[in-house]
Coordinates of C-alpha atoms in Angstrom, one line a residue:
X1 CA -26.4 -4.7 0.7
X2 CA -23.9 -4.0 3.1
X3 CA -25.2 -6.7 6.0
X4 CA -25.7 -9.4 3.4
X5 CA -21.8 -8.9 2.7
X6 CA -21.5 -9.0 5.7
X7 CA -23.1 -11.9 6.8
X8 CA -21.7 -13.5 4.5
X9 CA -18.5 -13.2 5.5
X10 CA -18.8 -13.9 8.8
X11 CA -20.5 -17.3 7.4
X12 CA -17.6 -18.2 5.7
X13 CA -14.7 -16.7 8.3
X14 CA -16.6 -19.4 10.8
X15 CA -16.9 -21.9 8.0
X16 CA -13.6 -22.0 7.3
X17 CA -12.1 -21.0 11.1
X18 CA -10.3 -18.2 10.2
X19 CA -7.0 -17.7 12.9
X20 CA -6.2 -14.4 12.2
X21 CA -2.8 -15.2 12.3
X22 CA -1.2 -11.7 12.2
X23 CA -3.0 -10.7 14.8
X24 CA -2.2 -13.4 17.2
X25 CA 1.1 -11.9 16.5
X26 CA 0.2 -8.2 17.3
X27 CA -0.9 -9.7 20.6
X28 CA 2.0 -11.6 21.1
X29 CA 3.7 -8.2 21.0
X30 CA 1.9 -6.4 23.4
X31 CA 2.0 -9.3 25.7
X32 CA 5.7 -8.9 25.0
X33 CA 5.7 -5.7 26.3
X34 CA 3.6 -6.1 29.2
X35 CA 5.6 -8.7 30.4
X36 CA 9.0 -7.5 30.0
X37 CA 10.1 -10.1 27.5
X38 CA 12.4 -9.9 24.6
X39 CA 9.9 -8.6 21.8
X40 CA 12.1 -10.3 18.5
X41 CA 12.5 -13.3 20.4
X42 CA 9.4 -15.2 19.5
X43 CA 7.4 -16.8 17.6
X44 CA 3.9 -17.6 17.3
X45 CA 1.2 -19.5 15.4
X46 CA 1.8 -22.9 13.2
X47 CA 3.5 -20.9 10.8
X48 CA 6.3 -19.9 13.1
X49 CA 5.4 -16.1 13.0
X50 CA 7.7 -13.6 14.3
X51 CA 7.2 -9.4 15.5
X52 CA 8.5 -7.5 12.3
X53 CA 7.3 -4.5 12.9
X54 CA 9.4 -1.7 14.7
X55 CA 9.1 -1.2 18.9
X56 CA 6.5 1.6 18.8
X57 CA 4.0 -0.2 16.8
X58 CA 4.4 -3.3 19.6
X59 CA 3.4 -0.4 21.8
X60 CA 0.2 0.5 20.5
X61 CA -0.5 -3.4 20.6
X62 CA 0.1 -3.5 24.4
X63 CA -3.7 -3.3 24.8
X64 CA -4.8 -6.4 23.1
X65 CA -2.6 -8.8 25.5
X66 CA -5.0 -8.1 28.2
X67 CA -8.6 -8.6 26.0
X68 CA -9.7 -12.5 25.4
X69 CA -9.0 -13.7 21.6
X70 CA -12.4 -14.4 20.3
X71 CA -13.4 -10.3 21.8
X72 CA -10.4 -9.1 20.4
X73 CA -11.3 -11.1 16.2
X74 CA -14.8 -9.5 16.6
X75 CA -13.1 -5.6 17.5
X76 CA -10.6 -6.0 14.9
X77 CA -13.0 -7.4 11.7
X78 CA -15.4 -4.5 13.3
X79 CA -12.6 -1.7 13.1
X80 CA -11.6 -2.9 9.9
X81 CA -14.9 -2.8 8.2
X82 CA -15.1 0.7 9.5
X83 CA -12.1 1.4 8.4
X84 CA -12.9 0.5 4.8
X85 CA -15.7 2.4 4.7
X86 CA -13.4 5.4 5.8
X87 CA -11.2 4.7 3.2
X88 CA -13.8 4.4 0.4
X89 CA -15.1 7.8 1.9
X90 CA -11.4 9.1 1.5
X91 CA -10.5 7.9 -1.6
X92 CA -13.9 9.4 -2.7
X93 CA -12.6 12.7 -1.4
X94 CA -8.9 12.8 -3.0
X95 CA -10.5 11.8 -6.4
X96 CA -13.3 14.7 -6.1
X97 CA -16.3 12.1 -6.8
X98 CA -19.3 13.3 -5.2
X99 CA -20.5 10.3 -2.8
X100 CA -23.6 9.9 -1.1
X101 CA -23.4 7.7 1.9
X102 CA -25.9 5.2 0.7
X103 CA -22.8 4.9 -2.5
X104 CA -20.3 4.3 -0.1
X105 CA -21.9 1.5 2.0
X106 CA -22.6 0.2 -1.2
X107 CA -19.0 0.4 -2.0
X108 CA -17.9 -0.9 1.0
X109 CA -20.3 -4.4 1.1
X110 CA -18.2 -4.6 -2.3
X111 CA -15.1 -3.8 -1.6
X112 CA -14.9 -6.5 1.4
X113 CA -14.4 -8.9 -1.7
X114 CA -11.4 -7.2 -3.2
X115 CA -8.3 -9.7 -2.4
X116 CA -6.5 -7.1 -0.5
X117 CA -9.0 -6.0 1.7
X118 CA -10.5 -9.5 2.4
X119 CA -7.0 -10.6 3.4
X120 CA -6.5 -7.8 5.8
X121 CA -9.7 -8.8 7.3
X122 CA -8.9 -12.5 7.8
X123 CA -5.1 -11.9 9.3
X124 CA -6.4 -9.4 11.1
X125 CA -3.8 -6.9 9.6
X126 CA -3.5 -2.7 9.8
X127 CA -2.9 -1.9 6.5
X128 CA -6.4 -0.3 6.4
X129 CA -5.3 1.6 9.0
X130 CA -2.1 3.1 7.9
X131 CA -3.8 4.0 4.0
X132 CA -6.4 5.6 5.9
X133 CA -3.9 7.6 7.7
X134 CA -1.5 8.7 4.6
X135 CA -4.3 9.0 2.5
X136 CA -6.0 11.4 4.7
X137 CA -2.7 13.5 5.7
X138 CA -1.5 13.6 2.0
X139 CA -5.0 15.1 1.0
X140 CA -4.8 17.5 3.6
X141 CA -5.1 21.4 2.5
X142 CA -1.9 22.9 1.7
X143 CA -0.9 24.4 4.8
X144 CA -2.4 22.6 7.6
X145 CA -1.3 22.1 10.5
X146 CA 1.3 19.4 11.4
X147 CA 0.5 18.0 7.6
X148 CA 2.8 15.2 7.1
X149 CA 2.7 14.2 10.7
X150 CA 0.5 11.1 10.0
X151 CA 2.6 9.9 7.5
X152 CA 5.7 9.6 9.8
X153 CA 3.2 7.8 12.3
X154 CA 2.2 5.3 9.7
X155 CA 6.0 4.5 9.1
X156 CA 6.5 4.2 12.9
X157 CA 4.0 1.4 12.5
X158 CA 5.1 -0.1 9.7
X159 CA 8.2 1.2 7.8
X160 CA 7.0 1.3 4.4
X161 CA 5.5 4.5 4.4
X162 CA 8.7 6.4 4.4
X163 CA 8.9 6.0 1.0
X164 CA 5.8 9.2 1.4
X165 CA 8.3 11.1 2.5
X166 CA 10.4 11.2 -1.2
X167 CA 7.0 11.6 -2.8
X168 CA 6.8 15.2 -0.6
X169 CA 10.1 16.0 -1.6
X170 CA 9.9 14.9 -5.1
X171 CA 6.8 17.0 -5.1
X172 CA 8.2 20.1 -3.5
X173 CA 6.5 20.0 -0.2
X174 CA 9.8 20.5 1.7
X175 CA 8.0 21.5 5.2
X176 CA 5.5 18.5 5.0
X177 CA 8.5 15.9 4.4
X178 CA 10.3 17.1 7.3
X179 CA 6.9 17.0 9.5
X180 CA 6.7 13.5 8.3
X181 CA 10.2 12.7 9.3
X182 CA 9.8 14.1 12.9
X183 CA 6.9 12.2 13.4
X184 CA 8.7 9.5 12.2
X185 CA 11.5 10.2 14.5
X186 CA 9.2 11.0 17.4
X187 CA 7.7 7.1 17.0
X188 CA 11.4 6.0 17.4
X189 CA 12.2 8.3 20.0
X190 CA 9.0 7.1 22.0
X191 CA 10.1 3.0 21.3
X192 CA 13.1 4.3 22.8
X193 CA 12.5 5.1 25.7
X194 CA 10.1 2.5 26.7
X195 CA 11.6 -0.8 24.8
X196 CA 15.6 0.6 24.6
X197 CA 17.1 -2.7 23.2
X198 CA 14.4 -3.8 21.3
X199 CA 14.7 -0.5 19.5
X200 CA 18.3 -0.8 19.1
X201 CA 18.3 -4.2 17.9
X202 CA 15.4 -3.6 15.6
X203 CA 17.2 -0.8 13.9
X204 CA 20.6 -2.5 13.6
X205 CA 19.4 -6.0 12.7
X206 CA 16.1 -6.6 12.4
X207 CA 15.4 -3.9 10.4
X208 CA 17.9 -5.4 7.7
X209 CA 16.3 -9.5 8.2
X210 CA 13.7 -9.3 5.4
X211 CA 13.9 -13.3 5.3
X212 CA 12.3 -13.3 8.7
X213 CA 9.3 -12.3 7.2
X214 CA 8.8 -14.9 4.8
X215 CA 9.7 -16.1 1.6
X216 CA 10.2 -14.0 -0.9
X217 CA 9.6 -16.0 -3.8
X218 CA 5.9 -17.5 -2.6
X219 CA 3.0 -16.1 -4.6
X220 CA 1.4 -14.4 -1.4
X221 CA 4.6 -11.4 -2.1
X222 CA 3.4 -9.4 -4.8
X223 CA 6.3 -7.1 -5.3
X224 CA 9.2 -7.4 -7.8
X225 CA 11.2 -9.4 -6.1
X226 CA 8.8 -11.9 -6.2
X227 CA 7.1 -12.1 -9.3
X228 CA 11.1 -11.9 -10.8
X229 CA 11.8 -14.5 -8.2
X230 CA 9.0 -16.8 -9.4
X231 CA 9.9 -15.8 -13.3
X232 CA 13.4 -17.2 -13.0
X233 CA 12.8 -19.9 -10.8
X234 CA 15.4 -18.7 -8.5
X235 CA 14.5 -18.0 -4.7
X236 CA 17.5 -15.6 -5.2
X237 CA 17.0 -13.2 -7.7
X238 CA 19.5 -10.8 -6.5
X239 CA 21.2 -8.6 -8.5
X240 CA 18.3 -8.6 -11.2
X241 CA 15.9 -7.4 -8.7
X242 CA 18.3 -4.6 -7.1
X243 CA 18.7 -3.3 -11.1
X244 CA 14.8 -3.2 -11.2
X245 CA 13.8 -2.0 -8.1
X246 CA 16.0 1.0 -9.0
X247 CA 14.8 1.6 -12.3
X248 CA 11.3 1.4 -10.5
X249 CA 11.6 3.3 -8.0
X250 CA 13.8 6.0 -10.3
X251 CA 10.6 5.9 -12.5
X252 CA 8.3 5.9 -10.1
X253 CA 9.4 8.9 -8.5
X254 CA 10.3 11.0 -12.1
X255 CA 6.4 10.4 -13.1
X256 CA 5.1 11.2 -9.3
X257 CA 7.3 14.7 -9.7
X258 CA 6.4 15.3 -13.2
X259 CA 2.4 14.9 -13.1
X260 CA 0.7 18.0 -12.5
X261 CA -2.3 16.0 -11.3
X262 CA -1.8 15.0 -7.3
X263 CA -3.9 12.1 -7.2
X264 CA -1.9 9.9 -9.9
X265 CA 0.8 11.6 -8.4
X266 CA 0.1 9.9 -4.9
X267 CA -1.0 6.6 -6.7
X268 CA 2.1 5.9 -8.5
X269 CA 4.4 6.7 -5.5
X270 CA 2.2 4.2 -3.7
X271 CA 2.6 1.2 -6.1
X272 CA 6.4 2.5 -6.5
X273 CA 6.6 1.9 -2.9
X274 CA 4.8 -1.6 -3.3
X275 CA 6.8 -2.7 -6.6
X276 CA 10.4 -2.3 -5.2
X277 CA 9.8 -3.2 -1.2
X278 CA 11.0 -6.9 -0.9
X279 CA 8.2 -8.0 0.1
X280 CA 4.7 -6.9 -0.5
X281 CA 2.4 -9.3 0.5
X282 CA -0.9 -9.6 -1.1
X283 CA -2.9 -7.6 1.6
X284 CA -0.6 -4.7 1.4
X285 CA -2.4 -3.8 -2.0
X286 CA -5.3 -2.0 -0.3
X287 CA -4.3 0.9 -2.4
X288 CA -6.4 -0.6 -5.0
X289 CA -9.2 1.2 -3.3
X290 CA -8.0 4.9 -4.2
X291 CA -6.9 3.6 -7.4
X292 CA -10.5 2.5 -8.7
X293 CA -11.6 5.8 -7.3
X294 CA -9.2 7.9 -9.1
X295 CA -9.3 6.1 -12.5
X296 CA -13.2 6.8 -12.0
X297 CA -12.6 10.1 -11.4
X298 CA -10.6 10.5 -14.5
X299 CA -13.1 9.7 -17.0
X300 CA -15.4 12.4 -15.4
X301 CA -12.8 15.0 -15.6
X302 CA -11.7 14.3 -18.7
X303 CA -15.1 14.7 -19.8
X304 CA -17.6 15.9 -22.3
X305 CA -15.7 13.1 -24.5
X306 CA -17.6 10.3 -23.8
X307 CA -15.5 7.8 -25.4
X308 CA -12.8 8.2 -22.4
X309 CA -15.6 8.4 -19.6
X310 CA -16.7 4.6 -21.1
X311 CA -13.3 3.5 -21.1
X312 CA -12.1 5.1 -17.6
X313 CA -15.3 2.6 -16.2
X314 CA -14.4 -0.6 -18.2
X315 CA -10.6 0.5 -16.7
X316 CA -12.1 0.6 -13.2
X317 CA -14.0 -2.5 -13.8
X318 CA -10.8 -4.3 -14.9
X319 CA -8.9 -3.2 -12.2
X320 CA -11.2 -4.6 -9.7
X321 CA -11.7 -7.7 -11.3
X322 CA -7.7 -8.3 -11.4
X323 CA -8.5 -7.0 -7.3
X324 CA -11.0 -9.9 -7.1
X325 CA -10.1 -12.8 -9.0
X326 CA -7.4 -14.2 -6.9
X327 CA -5.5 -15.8 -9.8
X328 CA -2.6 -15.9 -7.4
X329 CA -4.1 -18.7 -5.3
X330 CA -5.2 -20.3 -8.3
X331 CA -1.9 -21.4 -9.6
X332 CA 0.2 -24.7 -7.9
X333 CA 1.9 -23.1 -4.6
X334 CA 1.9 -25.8 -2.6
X335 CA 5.5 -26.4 -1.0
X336 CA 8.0 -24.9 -3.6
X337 CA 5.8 -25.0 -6.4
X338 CA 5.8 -21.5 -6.9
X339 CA 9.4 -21.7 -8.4
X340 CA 8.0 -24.2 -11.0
X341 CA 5.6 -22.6 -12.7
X342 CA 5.3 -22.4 -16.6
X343 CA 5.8 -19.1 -18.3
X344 CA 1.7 -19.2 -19.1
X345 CA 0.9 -19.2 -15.6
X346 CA 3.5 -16.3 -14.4
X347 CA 0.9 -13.4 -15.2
X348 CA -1.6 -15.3 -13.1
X349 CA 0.8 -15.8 -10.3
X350 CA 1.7 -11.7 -9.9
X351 CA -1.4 -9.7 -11.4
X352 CA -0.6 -7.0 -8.3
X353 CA 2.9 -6.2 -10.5
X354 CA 1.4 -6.0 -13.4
X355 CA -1.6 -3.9 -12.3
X356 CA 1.5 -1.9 -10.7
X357 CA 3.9 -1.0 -13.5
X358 CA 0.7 -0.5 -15.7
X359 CA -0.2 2.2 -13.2
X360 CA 3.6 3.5 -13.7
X361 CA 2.9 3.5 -17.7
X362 CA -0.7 4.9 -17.6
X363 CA 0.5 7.8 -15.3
X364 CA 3.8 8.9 -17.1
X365 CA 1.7 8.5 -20.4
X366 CA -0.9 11.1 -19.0
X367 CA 2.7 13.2 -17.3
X368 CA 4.2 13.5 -21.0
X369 CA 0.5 13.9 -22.7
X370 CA -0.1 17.1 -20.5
X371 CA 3.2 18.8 -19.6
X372 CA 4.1 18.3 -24.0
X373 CA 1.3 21.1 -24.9
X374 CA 2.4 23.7 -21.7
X375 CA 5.8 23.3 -22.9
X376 CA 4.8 24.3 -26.7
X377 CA 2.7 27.3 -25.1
X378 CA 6.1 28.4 -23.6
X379 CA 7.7 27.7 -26.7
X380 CA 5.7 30.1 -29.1
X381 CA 5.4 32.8 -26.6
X382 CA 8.9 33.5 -26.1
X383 CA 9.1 35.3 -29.5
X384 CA 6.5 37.6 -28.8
X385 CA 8.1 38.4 -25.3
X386 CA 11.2 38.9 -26.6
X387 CA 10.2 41.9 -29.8
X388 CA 7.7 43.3 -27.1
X389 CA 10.6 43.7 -24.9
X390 CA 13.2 45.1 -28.4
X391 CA 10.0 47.3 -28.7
X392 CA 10.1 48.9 -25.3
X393 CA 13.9 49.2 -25.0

C-alpha cells in the first residue's frame, strides 16, 4: 500500500513539476553561509522568497549548497516520508494505541494525502521534522535526561515552538521549560558566533517583519489572522486579531493547565500555538497527525461504552477528511480574491481554524467534565475529615 502511494506521488510531483520552492530557499541559505554573503539579503524563486528563519537553522542548511538540486528533492521527499512514518509511530506512542508496523506503513501511504503533510512534501519544508522532535521530547519519561532540550532546538529552527515552553510551565514542569530555554539559547548562542550580524539583525528586525513572509490574508495562512483577515475583507485586521489571539492563546493555555490528560493537553497547546501565530501556513498543520491518533485513542479509553468508541472513529474520520479535502484551494484565490469571498464560502476557506478552536472546545469540555466530579469528591469528604479530626482532639 505504501509504494503505490508512493508511486503515485512521484507520478504526479513529475506530472505537475513540483519546485520545491522552500527548499530552494533552505539552499539559498546555506549557500549564504558558505559564501560569506548577507543571509536576509535575498531572495529566491518566482515568488520572490526570502530566509525567515533564524541564523542557526541557515546553519544546519549549509550542507545542501554543495549537493546538486534534483539529488537534494529525492533526499528531502525520502527524509520526509521517513519522517512521517516516525511521526505516525510517535503519535501512536503518546496516544498509547498499540501499532503493528504493517498499521503504521499503512498509516503512512495514507497520511502522504493529508493536506499538511503533502504540502510539506512538495515545498520541501521541516515541519515534519520539528513535530517529530517536540513530540518525541514532550513524551519523554518524567525525568529524563536533558528532557526539554529538543524543544528549544526545534524553536532554534523555527521559532514557533517556544510557545512549548508555556505549555511546560503552564503544566508544572519548571526544570523541562528551562532545559527547553537553554537549548533555545544555546541555538542562538551557536548562530552567534558563526553568523554575528545576521543574528543580530535577525533578532532586532527580522524577527519583528512577519510581512516578509507573505500575506497574511491569502488562504494558504491558516491561523487567526487570516481566516479574520479574509472574514472582514480587510488585509489589516489589526486590533481584532490582537483581542483574539489573546483570548486564544489565554484559553488555550487555561485548558492545556487544567486537563489532567497530557495528550489533549499537548494537542491544544499545539493548535494554540498555530491559531494565534500570524501566520500559519497550511503545511504547518502536521499536528493533525497526533490529533487523529489521540481522538482514536480516546474512544478506546473511554471504553466499554461503545457509543463513544463509534463516535471517537466517525470524529477521527471527520478530522481527516477536513485534513484531506483541500477546501482552501477550492475557493477563488487568485490575485486578491481571497478578500472577496462571500460569507458561505469563509468556512471552506479556513477549515484548519475551525478544526483548531473546535479542538480548544472539545478539550476544555473533557477539562471541566473530569476535574467537576474530583472536585465534588473533595467536597463531601471534607465533613468527614473534619468530625474525625473533633473526634480525635
Amino acid at each position: 500500500m505504501l509504494g503505490l502511494s508512493l508511486a503515485a506521488l512521484a507520478v504526479l510531483c513529475a506530472v505537475l513539476r513540483i519546485p520545491m520552492a522552500d527548499l530552494l530557499v533552505y539552499r539559498a541559505e546555506g549557500a549564504a553561509v558558505a559564501h560569506g554573503r548577507p543571509l536576509y539579503g535575498f531572495a529566491v524563486t518566482a515568488w520572490h522568497l526570502p530566509a525567515t528563519y533564524p541564523p542557526f537553522a541557515a546553519l544546519l542548511f549549509l550542507p545542501t549548497a554543495f549537493v546538486p538540486l534534483s539529488v537534494l528533492k529525492a533526499v528531502f521527499c525520502v527524509a520526509n516520508v521517513a519522517l512521517l512514518a516516525l511521526l505516525v509511530l510517535l503519535s501512536c506512542r503518546f496516544a498509547r494505541i498499540g501499532a503493528r508496523p504493517a498499521h503504521v506503513l499503512a498509516a503512512t501511504a495514507l497520511g502522504l494525502w493529508l493536506e499538511p503533510v503533502f504540502q510539506t512534501l512538495i515545498f520541501g519544508q521541516v515541519n515534519l521534522a520539528l513535530v517529530c522532535l517536540v513530540l518525541w521530547d514532550v513524551s519523554r519519561p518524567e525525568g529524563a535526561f536533558g528532557k526539554g532540550f529538543a524543544v528549544g532546538l526545534a524553536a532554534g529552527i523555527k521559532i514557533t515552538p517556544l510557545f512549548f515552553v508555556l505549555h511546560l510551565l503552564v503544566r508544572g514542569r519548571v526544570r523541562e521549560a528551562l532545559t527547553a530555554l537553554a537549548g533555545f539559547g544555546a541555538t542562538v548562542v551557536v548562530g552567534a558566533l558563526v553568523l554575528p550580524y545576521d543574528t543580530v539583525e535577525f533578532f532586532t528586525r527580522r524577527l519583528f517583519e512577519t510581512g516578509r513572509v507573505g500575506k497574511a490574508w491569502i488562504v494558504d495562512n491558516q491561523s487567526l489572522q487570516g481566516a479574520l483577515a479574509r472574514l472582514l475583507h480587510t488585509p489589516e485586521p489589526g486590533v481584532v486579531w490582537v483581542a483574539a489571539a489573546i483570548v486564544v492563546g489565554a484559553a488555550g493555555l487555561w485548558t492545556a493547565r487544567r486537563d489532567a490528560d497530557e495528550r489533549r493537553a499537548l494537542l491544544v497547546s499545539a493548535f494554540t500555538a498555530l491559531l494565534i501565530s500570524p501566520i500559519s501556513w497550511s503545511h504547518h498543520w502536521v499536528w493533525c497527525v497526533p490529533l487523529i491518533a489521540v481522538v482514536v485513542a480516546e474512544g478506546r479509553t473511554d471504553g466499554a461504552l461503545a457509543g463513544r468508541t463509534r463516535a471517537a472513529v466517525v470524529l477521527a474520520v471527520v478530522f481527516a477528511v477536513v485534513f484531506t479535502a483541500r477546501t482552501l484551494w477550492l475557493v477563488p484565490h487568485a490575485g486578491d480574491r481571497d478578500l472577496q469571498l462571500p460569507l458561505w464560502q469563509q468556512p471552506l476557506a479556513s477549515p484548519y481554524p475551525l478544526v483548531g478552536l473546535a479542538v480548544l472546545g472539545w478539550a476544555a469540555r473533557r477539562a471541566t467534565r473530569r476535574a467537576a466530579p474530583a472536585e465534588l469528591d473533595t467536597d463531601a469528604q471534607l465533613p468527614a475529615r473534619s468530625s474525625s479530626a473533633s473526634m480525635i482532639r
